[in-house]
Amino acid sequence: MTAQLIDGKSIAAKIREEIGTAVAAMQAQHDYVPGLATVLVGENPASATYVRMKQKACAEAGIRSIGHELPAGTGQTELEELVRALNADPQVNGILVQLPLPDHLDDEAVLNSIDLGKDVDGFHPVNIGRLAMKGRDPLFIPCTPYGVMALLEEVGVRLSGAEAVVVGRSNIVGLPVAMLLQKANATVTICHSRTRDLAAHTRPADVLIAAIGRAEMITGDMIKPGAVVIDVGVNQKEDPTAKRGYRLVGDVEFESAVEVAGAITPVPGGVGPMTIAMLLKNTLRAAELALA
Ligand code: NDP
């Protein structure tokens, strides 16, 4: 059996097109264009690339992006003052502080200072708290977990009553994905670095989410035949034949998994493009809330 490939790239492109249409309609009806402020502190090249990709995606969807680039030595007070100014700016609907911040900065305090209505990354503790509570919904769902759920919806997987296993429990991926799955009435197991016998937990999973950061750790023999597998991991693997000397692989060993799973995301081209699409979706939602 060869799994259905879940094409995150084309699903994300469709979502981005829909957002572009909604942004154009908002401009025509309300003479208002959604705005996303990005805040980058320091010179982490990966962070700078992510911010550039987000700004480019905004431009393509007709969303205005306002970039703030601060030196690595920026102080806590200065950064929080910038966030407060952005909170007060009616042209700014979403505030994205690119993580990780340099070590001397307190990221929790910075995330706390973002206006709840502009928390398009969904990392504000109140948003996460609402995500965890029965009968409550966050204003914004964190972008990567939101993308994972959108892919599951696209595949048409029935989550109610399904055995869902999430490997990884980080604040930005594993934990919120697990909370979203249980909100969708799946029976959720969370595995992590202290889990004994990982395969014993992953094998019964109807839905398996890998968010570990370890190249090709989940192999085909750890997957239930027919399972839906979402691979969040992005890892560099040495490859002398590649121009850069490495290629990107997920947390799942694709070659063996594709023979067992019912549906699977590739890396790259699976979850990655969805993260940016969901950021645009959250920014549009923030603008709609601001206009309401
Ligand atoms: P973290 O390092 O914050 O978390 C990794 C999690 O994996 C932890 O909960 C850790 O357990 C668990 N883990 C580590 N080793 C093992 C193991 N041997 N067995 C079981 N569990 C283990 O990573 P992130 O959540 O931030 O990211 C995970 C992956 O997703 C990375 O590859 C990252 O690059 C990628 N990513 C991709 C995005 C996208 O848009 N495609 C967005 C964000 C991340 P413990 O808690 O015990 O330490």
GROMACS .gro file of C-alpha atoms and ligand atoms in nm:
model
  340
    1MET     CA    1   0.000   0.000   0.000
    2THR     CA    2   0.128   0.347  -0.082
    3ALA     CA    3  -0.005   0.634   0.124
    4GLN     CA    4  -0.197   0.931  -0.013
    5LEU     CA    5   0.035   1.231  -0.018
    6ILE     CA    6  -0.105   1.530   0.174
    7ASP     CA    7   0.010   1.820  -0.038
    8GLY     CA    8   0.049   2.105   0.213
    9LYS     CA    9   0.194   2.332  -0.050
   10SER     CA   10  -0.114   2.331  -0.271
   11ILE     CA   11  -0.358   2.330   0.023
   12ALA     CA   12  -0.175   2.635   0.166
   13ALA     CA   13  -0.179   2.805  -0.175
   14LYS     CA   14  -0.557   2.761  -0.192
   15ILE     CA   15  -0.600   2.909   0.158
   16ARG     CA   16  -0.373   3.203   0.072
   17GLU     CA   17  -0.574   3.271  -0.241
   18GLU     CA   18  -0.897   3.274  -0.039
   19ILE     CA   19  -0.737   3.515   0.209
   20GLY     CA   20  -0.627   3.743  -0.078
   21THR     CA   21  -0.987   3.753  -0.203
   22ALA     CA   22  -1.119   3.834   0.147
   23VAL     CA   23  -0.856   4.108   0.193
   24ALA     CA   24  -0.954   4.267  -0.140
   25ALA     CA   25  -1.322   4.257  -0.037
   26MET     CA   26  -1.237   4.420   0.297
   27GLN     CA   27  -1.051   4.697   0.121
   28ALA     CA   28  -1.337   4.754  -0.122
   29GLN     CA   29  -1.607   4.753   0.146
   30HIS     CA   30  -1.432   4.923   0.438
   31ASP     CA   31  -1.136   5.101   0.277
   32TYR     CA   32  -0.924   4.908   0.527
   33VAL     CA   33  -0.621   4.684   0.473
   34PRO     CA   34  -0.511   4.435   0.743
   35GLY     CA   35  -0.166   4.501   0.886
   36LEU     CA   36   0.089   4.264   1.042
   37ALA     CA   37   0.379   4.402   1.246
   38THR     CA   38   0.685   4.176   1.259
   39VAL     CA   39   0.944   4.225   1.530
   40LEU     CA   40   1.289   4.072   1.480
   41VAL     CA   41   1.555   4.112   1.748
   42GLY     CA   42   1.917   4.032   1.660
   43GLU     CA   43   2.072   3.862   1.361
   44ASN     CA   44   1.966   3.496   1.380
   45PRO     CA   45   1.973   3.406   1.007
   46ALA     CA   46   1.695   3.144   1.033
   47SER     CA   47   1.469   3.395   1.214
   48ALA     CA   48   1.547   3.662   0.954
   49THR     CA   49   1.452   3.416   0.677
   50TYR     CA   50   1.123   3.324   0.850
   51VAL     CA   51   1.032   3.691   0.892
   52ARG     CA   52   1.112   3.764   0.525
   53MET     CA   53   0.895   3.468   0.415
   54LYS     CA   54   0.607   3.595   0.629
   55GLN     CA   55   0.639   3.948   0.490
   56LYS     CA   56   0.646   3.816   0.132
   57ALA     CA   57   0.335   3.605   0.198
   58CYS     CA   58   0.159   3.911   0.343
   59ALA     CA   59   0.242   4.115   0.032
   60GLU     CA   60   0.105   3.841  -0.195
   61ALA     CA   61  -0.223   3.833  -0.002
   62GLY     CA   62  -0.255   4.215   0.000
   63ILE     CA   63  -0.182   4.238   0.375
   64ARG     CA   64   0.041   4.529   0.480
   65SER     CA   65   0.345   4.421   0.680
   66ILE     CA   66   0.536   4.659   0.900
   67GLY     CA   67   0.885   4.530   0.984
   68HIS     CA   68   1.072   4.627   1.301
   69GLU     CA   69   1.431   4.511   1.320
   70LEU     CA   70   1.605   4.572   1.650
   71PRO     CA   71   1.971   4.516   1.744
   72ALA     CA   72   2.066   4.207   1.947
   73GLY     CA   73   2.141   4.425   2.249
   74THR     CA   74   1.786   4.564   2.272
   75GLY     CA   75   1.665   4.585   2.634
   76GLN     CA   76   1.347   4.434   2.780
   77THR     CA   77   1.187   4.775   2.845
   78GLU     CA   78   1.261   4.900   2.494
   79LEU     CA   79   1.110   4.585   2.337
   80GLU     CA   80   0.799   4.597   2.554
   81GLU     CA   81   0.758   4.968   2.475
   82LEU     CA   82   0.760   4.883   2.103
   83VAL     CA   83   0.496   4.613   2.160
   84ARG     CA   84   0.281   4.862   2.354
   85ALA     CA   85   0.310   5.118   2.072
   86LEU     CA   86   0.202   4.848   1.823
   87ASN     CA   87  -0.086   4.752   2.055
   88ALA     CA   88  -0.208   5.113   2.032
   89ASP     CA   89  -0.164   5.146   1.653
   90PRO     CA   90  -0.500   5.103   1.474
   91GLN     CA   91  -0.320   5.014   1.148
   92VAL     CA   92  -0.164   4.709   1.315
   93ASN     CA   93  -0.395   4.407   1.351
   94GLY     CA   94  -0.138   4.142   1.431
   95ILE     CA   95   0.191   4.149   1.619
   96LEU     CA   96   0.445   3.878   1.554
   97VAL     CA   97   0.752   3.873   1.776
   98GLN     CA   98   0.986   3.625   1.608
   99LEU     CA   99   1.115   3.364   1.852
  100PRO     CA  100   1.363   3.270   1.983
  101LEU     CA  101   1.461   3.605   2.135
  102PRO     CA  102   1.821   3.663   2.248
  103ASP     CA  103   1.889   3.495   2.585
  104HIS     CA  104   1.888   3.815   2.794
  105LEU     CA  105   1.525   3.886   2.701
  106ASP     CA  106   1.226   3.741   2.886
  107ASP     CA  107   1.008   3.605   2.605
  108GLU     CA  108   0.718   3.521   2.836
  109ALA     CA  109   0.694   3.884   2.953
  110VAL     CA  110   0.710   4.005   2.592
  111LEU     CA  111   0.435   3.764   2.479
  112ASN     CA  112   0.227   3.873   2.780
  113SER     CA  113   0.252   4.235   2.671
  114ILE     CA  114   0.091   4.168   2.330
  115ASP     CA  115  -0.273   4.280   2.310
  116LEU     CA  116  -0.489   3.967   2.314
  117GLY     CA  117  -0.676   4.085   2.002
  118LYS     CA  118  -0.346   4.114   1.811
  119ASP     CA  119  -0.190   3.785   1.925
  120VAL     CA  120  -0.190   3.628   1.577
  121ASP     CA  121   0.080   3.378   1.677
  122GLY     CA  122  -0.160   3.251   1.945
  123PHE     CA  123   0.114   3.227   2.210
  124HIS     CA  124  -0.040   3.463   2.469
  125PRO     CA  125  -0.096   3.262   2.791
  126VAL     CA  126  -0.467   3.355   2.788
  127ASN     CA  127  -0.506   3.214   2.437
  128ILE     CA  128  -0.322   2.895   2.537
  129GLY     CA  129  -0.532   2.873   2.855
  130ARG     CA  130  -0.855   2.899   2.657
  131LEU     CA  131  -0.727   2.630   2.423
  132ALA     CA  132  -0.680   2.400   2.722
  133MET     CA  133  -1.025   2.461   2.871
  134LYS     CA  134  -1.341   2.273   2.795
  135GLY     CA  135  -1.610   2.490   2.639
  136ARG     CA  136  -1.373   2.783   2.571
  137ASP     CA  137  -1.203   2.879   2.249
  138PRO     CA  138  -0.891   3.087   2.197
  139LEU     CA  139  -0.916   3.409   1.996
  140PHE     CA  140  -0.627   3.276   1.783
  141ILE     CA  141  -0.495   2.923   1.740
  142PRO     CA  142  -0.112   2.895   1.718
  143CYS     CA  143  -0.021   2.880   1.349
  144THR     CA  144   0.159   2.544   1.313
  145PRO     CA  145  -0.098   2.349   1.520
  146TYR     CA  146  -0.375   2.529   1.327
  147GLY     CA  147  -0.205   2.416   1.003
  148VAL     CA  148  -0.188   2.056   1.128
  149MET     CA  149  -0.562   2.059   1.203
  150ALA     CA  150  -0.639   2.212   0.861
  151LEU     CA  151  -0.445   1.929   0.692
  152LEU     CA  152  -0.638   1.667   0.892
  153GLU     CA  153  -0.963   1.835   0.790
  154GLU     CA  154  -0.855   1.839   0.425
  155VAL     CA  155  -0.789   1.462   0.438
  156GLY     CA  156  -1.135   1.416   0.586
  157VAL     CA  157  -1.013   1.210   0.881
  158ARG     CA  158  -1.279   1.144   1.144
  159LEU     CA  159  -1.120   1.261   1.469
  160SER     CA  160  -1.406   1.192   1.708
  161GLY     CA  161  -1.314   0.877   1.897
  162ALA     CA  162  -0.990   0.828   1.701
  163GLU     CA  163  -0.667   0.726   1.874
  164ALA     CA  164  -0.438   1.026   1.823
  165VAL     CA  165  -0.075   1.019   1.930
  166VAL     CA  166   0.139   1.333   1.943
  167VAL     CA  167   0.513   1.284   1.979
  168GLY     CA  168   0.650   1.609   2.128
  169ARG     CA  169   0.506   1.843   2.390
  170SER     CA  170   0.657   2.184   2.312
  171ASN     CA  171   0.457   2.499   2.381
  172ILE     CA  172   0.453   2.595   2.015
  173VAL     CA  173   0.369   2.262   1.849
  174GLY     CA  174   0.316   1.939   2.045
  175LEU     CA  175   0.111   2.066   2.336
  176PRO     CA  176  -0.132   2.289   2.141
  177VAL     CA  177  -0.177   2.016   1.875
  178ALA     CA  178  -0.269   1.769   2.151
  179MET     CA  179  -0.517   2.016   2.301
  180LEU     CA  180  -0.679   2.079   1.962
  181LEU     CA  181  -0.710   1.705   1.899
  182GLN     CA  182  -0.880   1.646   2.231
  183LYS     CA  183  -1.114   1.939   2.160
  184ALA     CA  184  -1.201   1.750   1.840
  185ASN     CA  185  -1.288   1.450   2.062
  186ALA     CA  186  -0.990   1.231   1.975
  187THR     CA  187  -0.841   1.014   2.248
  188VAL     CA  188  -0.501   1.174   2.281
  189THR     CA  189  -0.168   1.032   2.397
  190ILE     CA  190   0.129   1.267   2.434
  191CYS     CA  191   0.476   1.112   2.404
  192HIS     CA  192   0.805   1.286   2.484
  193SER     CA  193   1.172   1.220   2.554
  194ARG     CA  194   1.095   1.022   2.872
  195THR     CA  195   0.838   0.796   2.708
  196ARG     CA  196   0.932   0.429   2.752
  197ASP     CA  197   0.883   0.220   2.438
  198LEU     CA  198   0.768   0.491   2.196
  199ALA     CA  199   0.667   0.237   1.930
  200ALA     CA  200   0.420   0.071   2.167
  201HIS     CA  201   0.237   0.406   2.184
  202THR     CA  202   0.261   0.503   1.817
  203ARG     CA  203   0.152   0.166   1.671
  204PRO     CA  204  -0.216   0.187   1.773
  205ALA     CA  205  -0.248   0.548   1.649
  206ASP     CA  206  -0.510   0.625   1.386
  207VAL     CA  207  -0.359   0.974   1.368
  208LEU     CA  208   0.011   1.024   1.437
  209ILE     CA  209   0.168   1.367   1.475
  210ALA     CA  210   0.548   1.386   1.490
  211ALA     CA  211   0.688   1.711   1.635
  212ILE     CA  212   1.021   1.601   1.774
  213GLY     CA  213   1.309   1.759   1.586
  214ARG     CA  214   1.493   1.426   1.535
  215ALA     CA  215   1.560   1.324   1.175
  216GLU     CA  216   1.358   1.021   1.059
  217MET     CA  217   1.300   0.887   1.408
  218ILE     CA  218   0.955   0.742   1.334
  219THR     CA  219   0.993   0.446   1.101
  220GLY     CA  220   0.732   0.250   0.908
  221ASP     CA  221   0.724  -0.035   1.162
  222MET     CA  222   0.605   0.216   1.427
  223ILE     CA  223   0.298   0.312   1.224
  224LYS     CA  224  -0.044   0.146   1.213
  225PRO     CA  225  -0.139   0.041   0.859
  226GLY     CA  226  -0.369   0.306   0.714
  227ALA     CA  227  -0.287   0.572   0.975
  228VAL     CA  228  -0.280   0.943   0.892
  229VAL     CA  229   0.071   1.073   0.961
  230ILE     CA  230   0.152   1.443   0.995
  231ASP     CA  231   0.524   1.515   1.006
  232VAL     CA  232   0.597   1.856   1.160
  233GLY     CA  233   0.973   1.803   1.194
  234VAL     CA  234   1.224   1.989   0.981
  235ASN     CA  235   1.578   1.851   1.010
  236GLN     CA  236   1.896   1.877   0.809
  237LYS     CA  237   2.040   1.546   0.692
  238GLU     CA  238   2.387   1.523   0.543
  239ASP     CA  239   2.371   1.462   0.169
  240PRO     CA  240   2.690   1.503  -0.032
  241THR     CA  241   2.488   1.496  -0.355
  242ALA     CA  242   2.291   1.806  -0.251
  243LYS     CA  243   2.422   2.154  -0.339
  244ARG     CA  244   2.421   2.268   0.025
  245GLY     CA  245   2.566   1.936   0.149
  246TYR     CA  246   2.242   1.848   0.325
  247ARG     CA  247   1.874   1.800   0.253
  248LEU     CA  248   1.568   1.859   0.467
  249VAL     CA  249   1.395   1.558   0.619
  250GLY     CA  250   1.114   1.521   0.869
  251ASP     CA  251   1.086   1.333   1.197
  252VAL     CA  252   0.932   1.045   1.002
  253GLU     CA  253   1.134   0.818   0.775
  254PHE     CA  254   0.931   0.887   0.464
  255GLU     CA  255   1.041   0.589   0.253
  256SER     CA  256   0.927   0.326   0.504
  257ALA     CA  257   0.627   0.525   0.637
  258VAL     CA  258   0.473   0.584   0.294
  259GLU     CA  259   0.441   0.205   0.248
  260VAL     CA  260   0.234   0.167   0.566
  261ALA     CA  261   0.039   0.489   0.628
  262GLY     CA  262  -0.295   0.572   0.468
  263ALA     CA  263  -0.197   0.937   0.420
  264ILE     CA  264   0.122   1.128   0.497
  265THR     CA  265   0.271   1.477   0.467
  266PRO     CA  266   0.603   1.520   0.286
  267VAL     CA  267   0.893   1.729   0.420
  268PRO     CA  268   0.935   1.985   0.277
  269GLY     CA  269   0.592   2.074   0.136
  270GLY     CA  270   0.368   1.946   0.417
  271VAL     CA  271   0.317   2.139   0.741
  272GLY     CA  272   0.570   2.419   0.667
  273PRO     CA  273   0.365   2.607   0.405
  274MET     CA  274   0.053   2.572   0.623
  275THR     CA  275   0.214   2.762   0.912
  276ILE     CA  276   0.244   3.079   0.704
  277ALA     CA  277  -0.103   3.039   0.553
  278MET     CA  278  -0.253   3.017   0.903
  279LEU     CA  279  -0.063   3.328   1.015
  280LEU     CA  280  -0.229   3.518   0.730
  281LYS     CA  281  -0.564   3.368   0.828
  282ASN     CA  282  -0.518   3.484   1.188
  283THR     CA  283  -0.418   3.833   1.071
  284LEU     CA  284  -0.729   3.858   0.856
  285ARG     CA  285  -0.938   3.743   1.152
  286ALA     CA  286  -0.776   4.008   1.374
  287ALA     CA  287  -0.866   4.275   1.117
  288GLU     CA  288  -1.225   4.146   1.102
  289LEU     CA  289  -1.247   4.161   1.482
  290ALA     CA  290  -1.108   4.517   1.478
  291LEU     CA  291  -1.375   4.622   1.226
  292ALA     CA  292  -1.663   4.448   1.402
  293NDP     P1  293   1.121   2.119   2.079
  293NDP     O1  294   1.264   2.083   2.077
  293NDP     O2  295   1.076   2.240   2.152
  293NDP     O3  296   1.036   1.994   2.131
  293NDP     C1  297   1.067   1.864   2.091
  293NDP     C2  298   0.979   1.767   2.163
  293NDP     O4  299   1.016   1.637   2.121
  293NDP     C3  300   0.993   1.772   2.314
  293NDP     O5  301   0.868   1.765   2.376
  293NDP     C4  302   1.078   1.650   2.346
  293NDP     O6  303   1.048   1.589   2.471
  293NDP     C5  304   1.037   1.554   2.236
  293NDP     N1  305   1.144   1.459   2.211
  293NDP     C6  306   1.276   1.481   2.195
  293NDP     N2  307   1.342   1.366   2.178
  293NDP     C7  308   1.252   1.267   2.184
  293NDP     C8  309   1.258   1.127   2.174
  293NDP     N3  310   1.375   1.063   2.156
  293NDP     N4  311   1.144   1.057   2.185
  293NDP     C9  312   1.026   1.118   2.205
  293NDP     N5  313   1.013   1.252   2.214
  293NDP    C10  314   1.124   1.326   2.205
  293NDP     O7  315   1.081   2.129   1.924
  293NDP     P2  316   0.955   2.202   1.854
  293NDP     O8  317   0.828   2.150   1.907
  293NDP     O9  318   0.976   2.347   1.852
  293NDP    O10  319   0.976   2.151   1.705
  293NDP    C11  320   0.967   2.016   1.671
  293NDP    C12  321   1.005   2.000   1.525
  293NDP    O11  322   0.911   2.070   1.444
  293NDP    C13  323   1.142   2.057   1.487
  293NDP    O12  324   1.199   1.977   1.386
  293NDP    C14  325   1.109   2.193   1.429
  293NDP    O13  326   1.205   2.238   1.337
  293NDP    C15  327   0.979   2.164   1.361
  293NDP     N6  328   0.890   2.280   1.343
  293NDP    C16  329   0.834   2.295   1.222
  293NDP    C17  330   0.746   2.400   1.198
  293NDP    C18  331   0.683   2.410   1.066
  293NDP    O14  332   0.622   2.511   1.037
  293NDP     N7  333   0.694   2.308   0.982
  293NDP    C19  334   0.715   2.500   1.301
  293NDP    C20  335   0.776   2.469   1.429
  293NDP    C21  336   0.861   2.364   1.447
  293NDP     P3  337   1.073   1.664   2.614
  293NDP    O15  338   0.959   1.758   2.630
  293NDP    O16  339   1.072   1.553   2.711
  293NDP    O17  340   1.205   1.734   2.600
   0.00000   0.00000   0.00000
